[in-house]
mmCIF file with all atom_site columns, C-alpha atoms in Angstrom:
data_model
loop_
_atom_site.group_PDB
_atom_site.id
_atom_site.type_symbol
_atom_site.label_atom_id
_atom_site.label_alt_id
_atom_site.label_comp_id
_atom_site.label_asym_id
_atom_site.label_entity_id
_atom_site.label_seq_id
_atom_site.pdbx_PDB_ins_code
_atom_site.Cartn_x
_atom_site.Cartn_y
_atom_site.Cartn_z
_atom_site.occupancy
_atom_site.B_iso_or_equiv
_atom_site.pdbx_formal_charge
_atom_site.auth_seq_id
_atom_site.auth_comp_id
_atom_site.auth_asym_id
_atom_site.auth_atom_id
_atom_site.pdbx_PDB_model_num
ATOM 1   C CA . MET A 1 1   ? 48.374 -76.434 -102.681 1.00 0.00 ? 1   MET A CA 1
ATOM 2   C CA . TYR A 1 2   ? 51.525 -75.519 -101.272 1.00 0.00 ? 2   TYR A CA 1
ATOM 3   C CA . LYS A 1 3   ? 55.003 -76.385 -103.116 1.00 0.00 ? 3   LYS A CA 1
ATOM 4   C CA . LEU A 1 4   ? 57.922 -78.175 -101.267 1.00 0.00 ? 4   LEU A CA 1
ATOM 5   C CA . MET A 1 5   ? 61.623 -77.456 -102.847 1.00 0.00 ? 5   MET A CA 1
ATOM 6   C CA . ILE A 1 6   ? 63.631 -80.553 -101.676 1.00 0.00 ? 6   ILE A CA 1
ATOM 7   C CA . VAL A 1 7   ? 67.628 -79.627 -101.803 1.00 0.00 ? 7   VAL A CA 1
ATOM 8   C CA . GLU A 1 8   ? 69.049 -83.122 -100.473 1.00 0.00 ? 8   GLU A CA 1
ATOM 9   C CA . ASP A 1 9   ? 71.654 -84.934 -102.674 1.00 0.00 ? 9   ASP A CA 1
ATOM 10  C CA . ASP A 1 10  ? 70.761 -88.307 -101.417 1.00 0.00 ? 10  ASP A CA 1
ATOM 11  C CA . ARG A 1 11  ? 68.469 -89.379 -104.019 1.00 0.00 ? 11  ARG A CA 1
ATOM 12  C CA . GLY A 1 12  ? 67.018 -91.935 -101.852 1.00 0.00 ? 12  GLY A CA 1
ATOM 13  C CA . ILE A 1 13  ? 66.133 -89.348 -99.048  1.00 0.00 ? 13  ILE A CA 1
ATOM 14  C CA . ALA A 1 14  ? 64.396 -87.177 -101.589 1.00 0.00 ? 14  ALA A CA 1
ATOM 15  C CA . GLU A 1 15  ? 62.710 -89.272 -103.354 1.00 0.00 ? 15  GLU A CA 1
ATOM 16  C CA . ALA A 1 16  ? 61.114 -90.579 -100.505 1.00 0.00 ? 16  ALA A CA 1
ATOM 17  C CA . VAL A 1 17  ? 60.732 -87.016 -98.977  1.00 0.00 ? 17  VAL A CA 1
ATOM 18  C CA . LYS A 1 18  ? 58.778 -86.376 -102.385 1.00 0.00 ? 18  LYS A CA 1
ATOM 19  C CA . LYS A 1 19  ? 56.818 -88.965 -102.829 1.00 0.00 ? 19  LYS A CA 1
ATOM 20  C CA . GLN A 1 20  ? 55.308 -88.850 -99.166  1.00 0.00 ? 20  GLN A CA 1
ATOM 21  C CA . ALA A 1 21  ? 54.730 -85.345 -99.410  1.00 0.00 ? 21  ALA A CA 1
ATOM 22  C CA . GLU A 1 22  ? 53.063 -85.849 -102.346 1.00 0.00 ? 22  GLU A CA 1
ATOM 23  C CA . SER A 1 23  ? 50.396 -88.291 -100.610 1.00 0.00 ? 23  SER A CA 1
ATOM 24  C CA . TRP A 1 24  ? 49.683 -85.275 -98.178  1.00 0.00 ? 24  TRP A CA 1
ATOM 25  C CA . GLY A 1 25  ? 48.919 -82.950 -101.152 1.00 0.00 ? 25  GLY A CA 1
ATOM 26  C CA . LEU A 1 26  ? 51.884 -80.696 -101.739 1.00 0.00 ? 26  LEU A CA 1
ATOM 27  C CA . GLU A 1 27  ? 53.487 -80.298 -104.954 1.00 0.00 ? 27  GLU A CA 1
ATOM 28  C CA . ALA A 1 28  ? 57.058 -81.173 -104.754 1.00 0.00 ? 28  ALA A CA 1
ATOM 29  C CA . LEU A 1 29  ? 60.323 -80.940 -106.594 1.00 0.00 ? 29  LEU A CA 1
ATOM 30  C CA . ALA A 1 30  ? 63.262 -82.720 -105.637 1.00 0.00 ? 30  ALA A CA 1
ATOM 31  C CA . VAL A 1 31  ? 66.299 -80.327 -106.851 1.00 0.00 ? 31  VAL A CA 1
ATOM 32  C CA . SER A 1 32  ? 68.659 -82.371 -109.307 1.00 0.00 ? 32  SER A CA 1
ATOM 33  C CA . ASP A 1 33  ? 71.324 -79.263 -110.209 1.00 0.00 ? 33  ASP A CA 1
ATOM 34  C CA . PHE A 1 34  ? 73.012 -78.601 -106.774 1.00 0.00 ? 34  PHE A CA 1
ATOM 35  C CA . SER A 1 35  ? 75.001 -75.591 -108.517 1.00 0.00 ? 35  SER A CA 1
ATOM 36  C CA . GLY A 1 36  ? 72.233 -73.939 -109.449 1.00 0.00 ? 36  GLY A CA 1
ATOM 37  C CA . VAL A 1 37  ? 69.447 -74.089 -106.625 1.00 0.00 ? 37  VAL A CA 1
ATOM 38  C CA . MET A 1 38  ? 68.789 -70.218 -106.865 1.00 0.00 ? 38  MET A CA 1
ATOM 39  C CA . ASP A 1 39  ? 68.062 -70.512 -110.475 1.00 0.00 ? 39  ASP A CA 1
ATOM 40  C CA . GLU A 1 40  ? 65.133 -73.882 -109.341 1.00 0.00 ? 40  GLU A CA 1
ATOM 41  C CA . PHE A 1 41  ? 64.011 -71.665 -106.504 1.00 0.00 ? 41  PHE A CA 1
ATOM 42  C CA . ALA A 1 42  ? 62.866 -68.840 -108.494 1.00 0.00 ? 42  ALA A CA 1
ATOM 43  C CA . ARG A 1 43  ? 61.316 -70.999 -111.137 1.00 0.00 ? 43  ARG A CA 1
ATOM 44  C CA . PHE A 1 44  ? 59.486 -73.240 -108.590 1.00 0.00 ? 44  PHE A CA 1
ATOM 45  C CA . GLU A 1 45  ? 58.398 -70.402 -106.103 1.00 0.00 ? 45  GLU A CA 1
ATOM 46  C CA . PRO A 1 46  ? 58.404 -72.726 -103.227 1.00 0.00 ? 46  PRO A CA 1
ATOM 47  C CA . HIS A 1 47  ? 56.354 -72.350 -99.875  1.00 0.00 ? 47  HIS A CA 1
ATOM 48  C CA . ILE A 1 48  ? 58.539 -74.229 -98.033  1.00 0.00 ? 48  ILE A CA 1
ATOM 49  C CA . VAL A 1 49  ? 62.133 -75.715 -98.501  1.00 0.00 ? 49  VAL A CA 1
ATOM 50  C CA . LEU A 1 50  ? 63.704 -78.899 -96.657  1.00 0.00 ? 50  LEU A CA 1
ATOM 51  C CA . LEU A 1 51  ? 67.786 -77.800 -96.950  1.00 0.00 ? 51  LEU A CA 1
ATOM 52  C CA . ASP A 1 52  ? 70.525 -80.398 -96.402  1.00 0.00 ? 52  ASP A CA 1
ATOM 53  C CA . ILE A 1 53  ? 74.050 -79.332 -95.244  1.00 0.00 ? 53  ILE A CA 1
ATOM 54  C CA . SER A 1 54  ? 76.306 -81.378 -96.915  1.00 0.00 ? 54  SER A CA 1
ATOM 55  C CA . LEU A 1 55  ? 75.856 -80.775 -100.601 1.00 0.00 ? 55  LEU A CA 1
ATOM 56  C CA . PRO A 1 56  ? 78.050 -80.495 -103.803 1.00 0.00 ? 56  PRO A CA 1
ATOM 57  C CA . PHE A 1 57  ? 79.746 -77.664 -104.928 1.00 0.00 ? 57  PHE A CA 1
ATOM 58  C CA . TYR A 1 58  ? 78.304 -74.993 -102.056 1.00 0.00 ? 58  TYR A CA 1
ATOM 59  C CA . ASN A 1 59  ? 76.700 -76.207 -98.662  1.00 0.00 ? 59  ASN A CA 1
ATOM 60  C CA . GLY A 1 60  ? 73.276 -75.431 -97.200  1.00 0.00 ? 60  GLY A CA 1
ATOM 61  C CA . TYR A 1 61  ? 74.382 -72.729 -95.393  1.00 0.00 ? 61  TYR A CA 1
ATOM 62  C CA . HIS A 1 62  ? 75.722 -71.126 -98.187  1.00 0.00 ? 62  HIS A CA 1
ATOM 63  C CA . TRP A 1 63  ? 71.938 -71.829 -99.912  1.00 0.00 ? 63  TRP A CA 1
ATOM 64  C CA . CYS A 1 64  ? 70.074 -70.837 -96.820  1.00 0.00 ? 64  CYS A CA 1
ATOM 65  C CA . GLY A 1 65  ? 71.832 -67.167 -96.927  1.00 0.00 ? 65  GLY A CA 1
ATOM 66  C CA . GLU A 1 66  ? 71.064 -66.838 -100.659 1.00 0.00 ? 66  GLU A CA 1
ATOM 67  C CA . ILE A 1 67  ? 67.467 -67.720 -100.067 1.00 0.00 ? 67  ILE A CA 1
ATOM 68  C CA . ARG A 1 68  ? 67.297 -65.061 -97.174  1.00 0.00 ? 68  ARG A CA 1
ATOM 69  C CA . LYS A 1 69  ? 68.655 -62.066 -99.534  1.00 0.00 ? 69  LYS A CA 1
ATOM 70  C CA . VAL A 1 70  ? 65.203 -62.472 -101.368 1.00 0.00 ? 70  VAL A CA 1
ATOM 71  C CA . SER A 1 71  ? 62.866 -64.511 -99.525  1.00 0.00 ? 71  SER A CA 1
ATOM 72  C CA . LYS A 1 72  ? 61.417 -65.018 -96.210  1.00 0.00 ? 72  LYS A CA 1
ATOM 73  C CA . VAL A 1 73  ? 60.158 -68.873 -97.355  1.00 0.00 ? 73  VAL A CA 1
ATOM 74  C CA . PRO A 1 74  ? 60.584 -71.336 -94.265  1.00 0.00 ? 74  PRO A CA 1
ATOM 75  C CA . VAL A 1 75  ? 63.459 -73.700 -94.814  1.00 0.00 ? 75  VAL A CA 1
ATOM 76  C CA . ILE A 1 76  ? 64.151 -76.419 -92.422  1.00 0.00 ? 76  ILE A CA 1
ATOM 77  C CA . PHE A 1 77  ? 67.380 -78.129 -92.476  1.00 0.00 ? 77  PHE A CA 1
ATOM 78  C CA . ILE A 1 78  ? 67.835 -81.605 -92.456  1.00 0.00 ? 78  ILE A CA 1
ATOM 79  C CA . SER A 1 79  ? 71.057 -83.204 -91.338  1.00 0.00 ? 79  SER A CA 1
ATOM 80  C CA . SER A 1 80  ? 73.292 -85.984 -89.761  1.00 0.00 ? 80  SER A CA 1
ATOM 81  C CA . ALA A 1 81  ? 75.325 -83.624 -88.638  1.00 0.00 ? 81  ALA A CA 1
ATOM 82  C CA . SER A 1 82  ? 73.255 -82.480 -85.738  1.00 0.00 ? 82  SER A CA 1
ATOM 83  C CA . ASP A 1 83  ? 75.491 -81.307 -83.272  1.00 0.00 ? 83  ASP A CA 1
ATOM 84  C CA . ASN A 1 84  ? 74.675 -77.944 -81.282  1.00 0.00 ? 84  ASN A CA 1
ATOM 85  C CA . MET A 1 85  ? 77.296 -76.013 -83.741  1.00 0.00 ? 85  MET A CA 1
ATOM 86  C CA . ASN A 1 86  ? 75.255 -77.147 -86.754  1.00 0.00 ? 86  ASN A CA 1
ATOM 87  C CA . ILE A 1 87  ? 72.179 -76.327 -84.987  1.00 0.00 ? 87  ILE A CA 1
ATOM 88  C CA . ILE A 1 88  ? 72.951 -72.726 -83.745  1.00 0.00 ? 88  ILE A CA 1
ATOM 89  C CA . MET A 1 89  ? 74.894 -72.107 -87.298  1.00 0.00 ? 89  MET A CA 1
ATOM 90  C CA . ALA A 1 90  ? 71.613 -73.195 -89.181  1.00 0.00 ? 90  ALA A CA 1
ATOM 91  C CA . MET A 1 91  ? 69.449 -71.178 -86.911  1.00 0.00 ? 91  MET A CA 1
ATOM 92  C CA . ASN A 1 92  ? 71.456 -68.054 -87.385  1.00 0.00 ? 92  ASN A CA 1
ATOM 93  C CA . MET A 1 93  ? 71.436 -68.299 -91.274  1.00 0.00 ? 93  MET A CA 1
ATOM 94  C CA . GLY A 1 94  ? 67.780 -68.118 -91.152  1.00 0.00 ? 94  GLY A CA 1
ATOM 95  C CA . ALA A 1 95  ? 66.632 -71.535 -90.810  1.00 0.00 ? 95  ALA A CA 1
ATOM 96  C CA . ASP A 1 96  ? 63.032 -72.117 -89.310  1.00 0.00 ? 96  ASP A CA 1
ATOM 97  C CA . ASP A 1 97  ? 63.922 -75.573 -87.729  1.00 0.00 ? 97  ASP A CA 1
ATOM 98  C CA . PHE A 1 98  ? 66.113 -78.408 -87.752  1.00 0.00 ? 98  PHE A CA 1
ATOM 99  C CA . ILE A 1 99  ? 65.769 -82.177 -88.439  1.00 0.00 ? 99  ILE A CA 1
ATOM 100 C CA . ALA A 1 100 ? 68.543 -84.647 -87.461  1.00 0.00 ? 100 ALA A CA 1
ATOM 101 C CA . LYS A 1 101 ? 68.964 -87.862 -89.636  1.00 0.00 ? 101 LYS A CA 1
ATOM 102 C CA . PRO A 1 102 ? 67.532 -90.203 -89.584  1.00 0.00 ? 102 PRO A CA 1
ATOM 103 C CA . PHE A 1 103 ? 64.300 -89.024 -88.898  1.00 0.00 ? 103 PHE A CA 1
ATOM 104 C CA . ASP A 1 104 ? 60.680 -90.415 -89.423  1.00 0.00 ? 104 ASP A CA 1
ATOM 105 C CA . GLN A 1 105 ? 59.146 -89.587 -92.458  1.00 0.00 ? 105 GLN A CA 1
ATOM 106 C CA . SER A 1 106 ? 55.577 -88.937 -90.781  1.00 0.00 ? 106 SER A CA 1
ATOM 107 C CA . VAL A 1 107 ? 57.425 -86.920 -88.108  1.00 0.00 ? 107 VAL A CA 1
ATOM 108 C CA . LEU A 1 108 ? 58.927 -84.677 -90.852  1.00 0.00 ? 108 LEU A CA 1
ATOM 109 C CA . ILE A 1 109 ? 55.654 -84.241 -92.548  1.00 0.00 ? 109 ILE A CA 1
ATOM 110 C CA . ALA A 1 110 ? 54.171 -83.287 -89.745  1.00 0.00 ? 110 ALA A CA 1
ATOM 111 C CA . LYS A 1 111 ? 56.342 -80.755 -88.941  1.00 0.00 ? 111 LYS A CA 1
ATOM 112 C CA . ILE A 1 112 ? 56.210 -79.194 -92.440  1.00 0.00 ? 112 ILE A CA 1
ATOM 113 C CA . MET A 1 113 ? 52.895 -79.322 -92.551  1.00 0.00 ? 113 MET A CA 1
ATOM 114 C CA . ALA A 1 114 ? 52.808 -77.275 -89.167  1.00 0.00 ? 114 ALA A CA 1
ATOM 115 C CA . LEU A 1 115 ? 55.048 -74.677 -90.681  1.00 0.00 ? 115 LEU A CA 1
ATOM 116 C CA . LEU A 1 116 ? 53.265 -74.242 -93.448  1.00 0.00 ? 116 LEU A CA 1
ATOM 117 C CA . ARG A 1 117 ? 50.406 -73.418 -91.119  1.00 0.00 ? 117 ARG A CA 1
ATOM 118 C CA . ARG A 1 118 ? 51.856 -70.870 -89.128  1.00 0.00 ? 118 ARG A CA 1
ATOM 119 C CA . SER A 1 119 ? 53.247 -69.894 -91.864  1.00 0.00 ? 119 SER A CA 1
ATOM 120 C CA . TYR A 1 120 ? 50.418 -69.162 -94.439  1.00 0.00 ? 120 TYR A CA 1
ATOM 121 C CA . ASP A 1 121 ? 47.067 -70.094 -92.722  1.00 0.00 ? 121 ASP A CA 1
ATOM 122 C CA . PHE A 1 122 ? 46.740 -66.914 -90.452  1.00 0.00 ? 122 PHE A CA 1
ATOM 123 C CA . ALA A 1 123 ? 48.155 -64.443 -92.734  1.00 0.00 ? 123 ALA A CA 1
ATOM 124 C CA . PRO A 1 124 ? 45.872 -61.407 -93.120  1.00 0.00 ? 124 PRO A CA 1
ATOM 125 C CA . SER A 1 125 ? 43.200 -62.457 -95.980  1.00 0.00 ? 125 SER A CA 1
ATOM 126 C CA . LYS A 1 126 ? 43.114 -59.981 -98.951  1.00 0.00 ? 126 LYS A CA 1
ATOM 127 C CA . ASN A 1 127 ? 39.515 -58.622 -100.342 1.00 0.00 ? 127 ASN A CA 1
ATOM 128 C CA . ILE A 1 128 ? 38.135 -59.554 -103.896 1.00 0.00 ? 128 ILE A CA 1
ATOM 129 C CA . LEU A 1 129 ? 39.069 -57.241 -106.040 1.00 0.00 ? 129 LEU A CA 1
ATOM 130 C CA . THR A 1 130 ? 36.589 -56.789 -109.567 1.00 0.00 ? 130 THR A CA 1
ATOM 131 C CA . HIS A 1 131 ? 37.390 -54.755 -112.907 1.00 0.00 ? 131 HIS A CA 1
ATOM 132 C CA . LYS A 1 132 ? 35.211 -55.523 -116.256 1.00 0.00 ? 132 LYS A CA 1
ATOM 133 C CA . GLY A 1 133 ? 34.205 -58.536 -115.075 1.00 0.00 ? 133 GLY A CA 1
ATOM 134 C CA . ALA A 1 134 ? 37.592 -60.121 -114.125 1.00 0.00 ? 134 ALA A CA 1
ATOM 135 C CA . VAL A 1 135 ? 38.127 -61.072 -110.198 1.00 0.00 ? 135 VAL A CA 1
ATOM 136 C CA . LEU A 1 136 ? 41.047 -61.001 -108.438 1.00 0.00 ? 136 LEU A CA 1
ATOM 137 C CA . ASP A 1 137 ? 41.306 -63.403 -105.485 1.00 0.00 ? 137 ASP A CA 1
ATOM 138 C CA . PRO A 1 138 ? 44.781 -62.212 -103.974 1.00 0.00 ? 138 PRO A CA 1
ATOM 139 C CA . GLY A 1 139 ? 45.195 -64.811 -101.450 1.00 0.00 ? 139 GLY A CA 1
ATOM 140 C CA . ALA A 1 140 ? 44.421 -68.027 -103.655 1.00 0.00 ? 140 ALA A CA 1
ATOM 141 C CA . GLY A 1 141 ? 46.611 -66.247 -106.619 1.00 0.00 ? 141 GLY A CA 1
ATOM 142 C CA . VAL A 1 142 ? 43.900 -66.748 -109.390 1.00 0.00 ? 142 VAL A CA 1
ATOM 143 C CA . LEU A 1 143 ? 41.793 -64.686 -111.908 1.00 0.00 ? 143 LEU A CA 1
ATOM 144 C CA . ASN A 1 144 ? 38.710 -65.465 -112.593 1.00 0.00 ? 144 ASN A CA 1
ATOM 145 C CA . TYR A 1 145 ? 37.400 -63.980 -116.039 1.00 0.00 ? 145 TYR A CA 1
ATOM 146 C CA . ASP A 1 146 ? 34.364 -65.301 -118.232 1.00 0.00 ? 146 ASP A CA 1
ATOM 147 C CA . GLY A 1 147 ? 34.160 -68.406 -116.874 1.00 0.00 ? 147 GLY A CA 1
ATOM 148 C CA . GLU A 1 148 ? 38.153 -69.162 -117.024 1.00 0.00 ? 148 GLU A CA 1
ATOM 149 C CA . ARG A 1 149 ? 40.592 -69.585 -114.141 1.00 0.00 ? 149 ARG A CA 1
ATOM 150 C CA . ILE A 1 150 ? 43.785 -67.847 -114.643 1.00 0.00 ? 150 ILE A CA 1
ATOM 151 C CA . GLU A 1 151 ? 46.887 -68.825 -112.488 1.00 0.00 ? 151 GLU A CA 1
ATOM 152 C CA . LEU A 1 152 ? 49.281 -66.507 -111.171 1.00 0.00 ? 152 LEU A CA 1
ATOM 153 C CA . THR A 1 153 ? 52.892 -66.517 -109.949 1.00 0.00 ? 153 THR A CA 1
ATOM 154 C CA . LYS A 1 154 ? 52.500 -64.637 -106.364 1.00 0.00 ? 154 LYS A CA 1
ATOM 155 C CA . ASN A 1 155 ? 54.374 -61.826 -107.919 1.00 0.00 ? 155 ASN A CA 1
ATOM 156 C CA . GLU A 1 156 ? 52.083 -61.449 -111.259 1.00 0.00 ? 156 GLU A CA 1
ATOM 157 C CA . SER A 1 157 ? 49.238 -61.850 -108.413 1.00 0.00 ? 157 SER A CA 1
ATOM 158 C CA . ARG A 1 158 ? 50.826 -58.937 -106.314 1.00 0.00 ? 158 ARG A CA 1
ATOM 159 C CA . ILE A 1 159 ? 51.309 -56.576 -109.559 1.00 0.00 ? 159 ILE A CA 1
ATOM 160 C CA . LEU A 1 160 ? 47.701 -57.057 -110.464 1.00 0.00 ? 160 LEU A CA 1
ATOM 161 C CA . LEU A 1 161 ? 46.431 -56.488 -106.866 1.00 0.00 ? 161 LEU A CA 1
ATOM 162 C CA . CYS A 1 162 ? 48.577 -53.156 -106.714 1.00 0.00 ? 162 CYS A CA 1
ATOM 163 C CA . LEU A 1 163 ? 46.972 -52.209 -110.132 1.00 0.00 ? 163 LEU A CA 1
ATOM 164 C CA . MET A 1 164 ? 43.826 -53.298 -109.398 1.00 0.00 ? 164 MET A CA 1
ATOM 165 C CA . GLU A 1 165 ? 43.443 -50.918 -106.005 1.00 0.00 ? 165 GLU A CA 1
ATOM 166 C CA . SER A 1 166 ? 44.603 -48.030 -107.780 1.00 0.00 ? 166 SER A CA 1
ATOM 167 C CA . LYS A 1 167 ? 42.446 -48.480 -110.786 1.00 0.00 ? 167 LYS A CA 1
ATOM 168 C CA . GLY A 1 168 ? 42.040 -45.669 -113.082 1.00 0.00 ? 168 GLY A CA 1
ATOM 169 C CA . GLN A 1 169 ? 45.438 -44.127 -111.681 1.00 0.00 ? 169 GLN A CA 1
ATOM 170 C CA . THR A 1 170 ? 48.575 -44.261 -112.877 1.00 0.00 ? 170 THR A CA 1
ATOM 171 C CA . VAL A 1 171 ? 50.997 -46.618 -110.859 1.00 0.00 ? 171 VAL A CA 1
ATOM 172 C CA . SER A 1 172 ? 54.866 -46.002 -111.336 1.00 0.00 ? 172 SER A CA 1
ATOM 173 C CA . ARG A 1 173 ? 57.459 -48.944 -111.533 1.00 0.00 ? 173 ARG A CA 1
ATOM 174 C CA . GLU A 1 174 ? 59.051 -47.663 -108.792 1.00 0.00 ? 174 GLU A CA 1
ATOM 175 C CA . ARG A 1 175 ? 56.042 -48.178 -106.841 1.00 0.00 ? 175 ARG A CA 1
ATOM 176 C CA . LEU A 1 176 ? 55.301 -51.670 -108.136 1.00 0.00 ? 176 LEU A CA 1
ATOM 177 C CA . MET A 1 177 ? 58.738 -52.641 -106.851 1.00 0.00 ? 177 MET A CA 1
ATOM 178 C CA . GLU A 1 178 ? 58.474 -51.209 -103.419 1.00 0.00 ? 178 GLU A CA 1
ATOM 179 C CA . ARG A 1 179 ? 55.174 -53.469 -102.963 1.00 0.00 ? 179 ARG A CA 1
ATOM 180 C CA . LEU A 1 180 ? 57.057 -56.414 -103.923 1.00 0.00 ? 180 LEU A CA 1
ATOM 181 C CA . TRP A 1 181 ? 59.746 -55.595 -101.630 1.00 0.00 ? 181 TRP A CA 1
ATOM 182 C CA . GLU A 1 182 ? 57.682 -55.193 -98.840  1.00 0.00 ? 182 GLU A CA 1
ATOM 183 C CA . THR A 1 183 ? 56.629 -58.920 -99.339  1.00 0.00 ? 183 THR A CA 1
ATOM 184 C CA . ASP A 1 184 ? 59.589 -61.234 -99.778  1.00 0.00 ? 184 ASP A CA 1
ATOM 185 C CA . SER A 1 185 ? 60.355 -60.281 -103.571 1.00 0.00 ? 185 SER A CA 1
ATOM 186 C CA . PHE A 1 186 ? 63.224 -58.199 -104.343 1.00 0.00 ? 186 PHE A CA 1
ATOM 187 C CA . VAL A 1 187 ? 63.140 -57.213 -108.051 1.00 0.00 ? 187 VAL A CA 1
ATOM 188 C CA . ASP A 1 188 ? 65.176 -54.884 -110.297 1.00 0.00 ? 188 ASP A CA 1
ATOM 189 C CA . GLU A 1 189 ? 63.302 -53.019 -113.034 1.00 0.00 ? 189 GLU A CA 1
ATOM 190 C CA . ASN A 1 190 ? 64.308 -55.959 -115.525 1.00 0.00 ? 190 ASN A CA 1
ATOM 191 C CA . THR A 1 191 ? 62.790 -58.430 -113.556 1.00 0.00 ? 191 THR A CA 1
ATOM 192 C CA . LEU A 1 192 ? 59.507 -56.449 -113.118 1.00 0.00 ? 192 LEU A CA 1
ATOM 193 C CA . THR A 1 193 ? 59.354 -56.068 -116.653 1.00 0.00 ? 193 THR A CA 1
ATOM 194 C CA . VAL A 1 194 ? 59.693 -59.856 -117.523 1.00 0.00 ? 194 VAL A CA 1
ATOM 195 C CA . ASN A 1 195 ? 56.755 -59.916 -114.861 1.00 0.00 ? 195 ASN A CA 1
ATOM 196 C CA . VAL A 1 196 ? 54.325 -57.364 -116.534 1.00 0.00 ? 196 VAL A CA 1
ATOM 197 C CA . ASN A 1 197 ? 55.078 -58.980 -119.791 1.00 0.00 ? 197 ASN A CA 1
ATOM 198 C CA . ARG A 1 198 ? 54.199 -62.826 -118.649 1.00 0.00 ? 198 ARG A CA 1
ATOM 199 C CA . LEU A 1 199 ? 51.331 -61.486 -116.846 1.00 0.00 ? 199 LEU A CA 1
ATOM 200 C CA . ARG A 1 200 ? 50.112 -59.424 -119.644 1.00 0.00 ? 200 ARG A CA 1
ATOM 201 C CA . LYS A 1 201 ? 50.294 -62.640 -122.100 1.00 0.00 ? 201 LYS A CA 1
ATOM 202 C CA . LYS A 1 202 ? 48.479 -64.565 -119.534 1.00 0.00 ? 202 LYS A CA 1
ATOM 203 C CA . LEU A 1 203 ? 45.294 -61.835 -119.802 1.00 0.00 ? 203 LEU A CA 1
ATOM 204 C CA . ASP A 1 204 ? 45.453 -61.679 -123.723 1.00 0.00 ? 204 ASP A CA 1
ATOM 205 C CA . LYS A 1 205 ? 45.422 -65.079 -124.006 1.00 0.00 ? 205 LYS A CA 1
ATOM 206 C CA . ALA A 1 206 ? 42.190 -65.153 -121.675 1.00 0.00 ? 206 ALA A CA 1
ATOM 207 C CA . GLY A 1 207 ? 40.737 -62.154 -123.633 1.00 0.00 ? 207 GLY A CA 1
ATOM 208 C CA . LEU A 1 208 ? 41.463 -59.513 -121.351 1.00 0.00 ? 208 LEU A CA 1
ATOM 209 C CA . SER A 1 209 ? 43.686 -58.094 -124.210 1.00 0.00 ? 209 SER A CA 1
ATOM 210 C CA . GLY A 1 210 ? 44.571 -54.175 -122.788 1.00 0.00 ? 210 GLY A CA 1
ATOM 211 C CA . PHE A 1 211 ? 43.684 -54.826 -119.540 1.00 0.00 ? 211 PHE A CA 1
ATOM 212 C CA . ILE A 1 212 ? 47.295 -52.892 -118.304 1.00 0.00 ? 212 ILE A CA 1
ATOM 213 C CA . THR A 1 213 ? 47.908 -49.858 -119.994 1.00 0.00 ? 213 THR A CA 1
ATOM 214 C CA . THR A 1 214 ? 51.606 -48.862 -120.347 1.00 0.00 ? 214 THR A CA 1
ATOM 215 C CA . LYS A 1 215 ? 51.973 -44.810 -119.387 1.00 0.00 ? 215 LYS A CA 1
ATOM 216 C CA . PHE A 1 216 ? 55.419 -44.259 -120.556 1.00 0.00 ? 216 PHE A CA 1
ATOM 217 C CA . GLY A 1 217 ? 58.029 -43.088 -119.077 1.00 0.00 ? 217 GLY A CA 1
ATOM 218 C CA . VAL A 1 218 ? 55.988 -43.193 -115.459 1.00 0.00 ? 218 VAL A CA 1
ATOM 219 C CA . GLY A 1 219 ? 54.478 -47.023 -115.000 1.00 0.00 ? 219 GLY A CA 1
ATOM 220 C CA . TYR A 1 220 ? 51.136 -49.217 -115.725 1.00 0.00 ? 220 TYR A CA 1
ATOM 221 C CA . MET A 1 221 ? 47.595 -48.462 -115.052 1.00 0.00 ? 221 MET A CA 1
ATOM 222 C CA . ILE A 1 222 ? 44.063 -50.256 -114.949 1.00 0.00 ? 222 ILE A CA 1
ATOM 223 C CA . GLU A 1 223 ? 41.749 -47.440 -116.601 1.00 0.00 ? 223 GLU A CA 1
#
């Protein structure tokens, strides 16, 4: 399920878009803390962001710039300030589209769905990997084991993919971070540790205790 993050301080518009998006099968989040947009972004891990220009604390240009520091996720600006200068600024900040208010809800959703298809549906498919009865589907971000479906975050899936591709070999922490940087996730040492620990807890809970081995001072390994 694709996830839409709505950064719009007009609650009526935000809730209407959220309801419409959910009717199309999207998971939608309307941000309420406009001083911590990036915290919400990190927690929710959206596939696409709808971003107003005029917001409390910092404007949409600021948040688009912050998003672009860490992600290539599609961003659509929505604003009543639809003069050429604002449209040009939005595109220069890394936006993928600009929709002027007032807008038709069905047109907005059609644009969102089209951008999602272009961004994700045509991505190269990743092969299924198996090890000790565990089956990883990197494209879906899911690990299946003993009849249980384990949902993984994007980073957890990428970490497990890298380790399973190199099973029997130690993968350095530096290599894992490089693999995440190659996509749209810029992580440091602490963030990598948090992601690996969270992944291990999910594996342990599913009965895959010890699936990932730590090679102290070097990295991680799936034996």
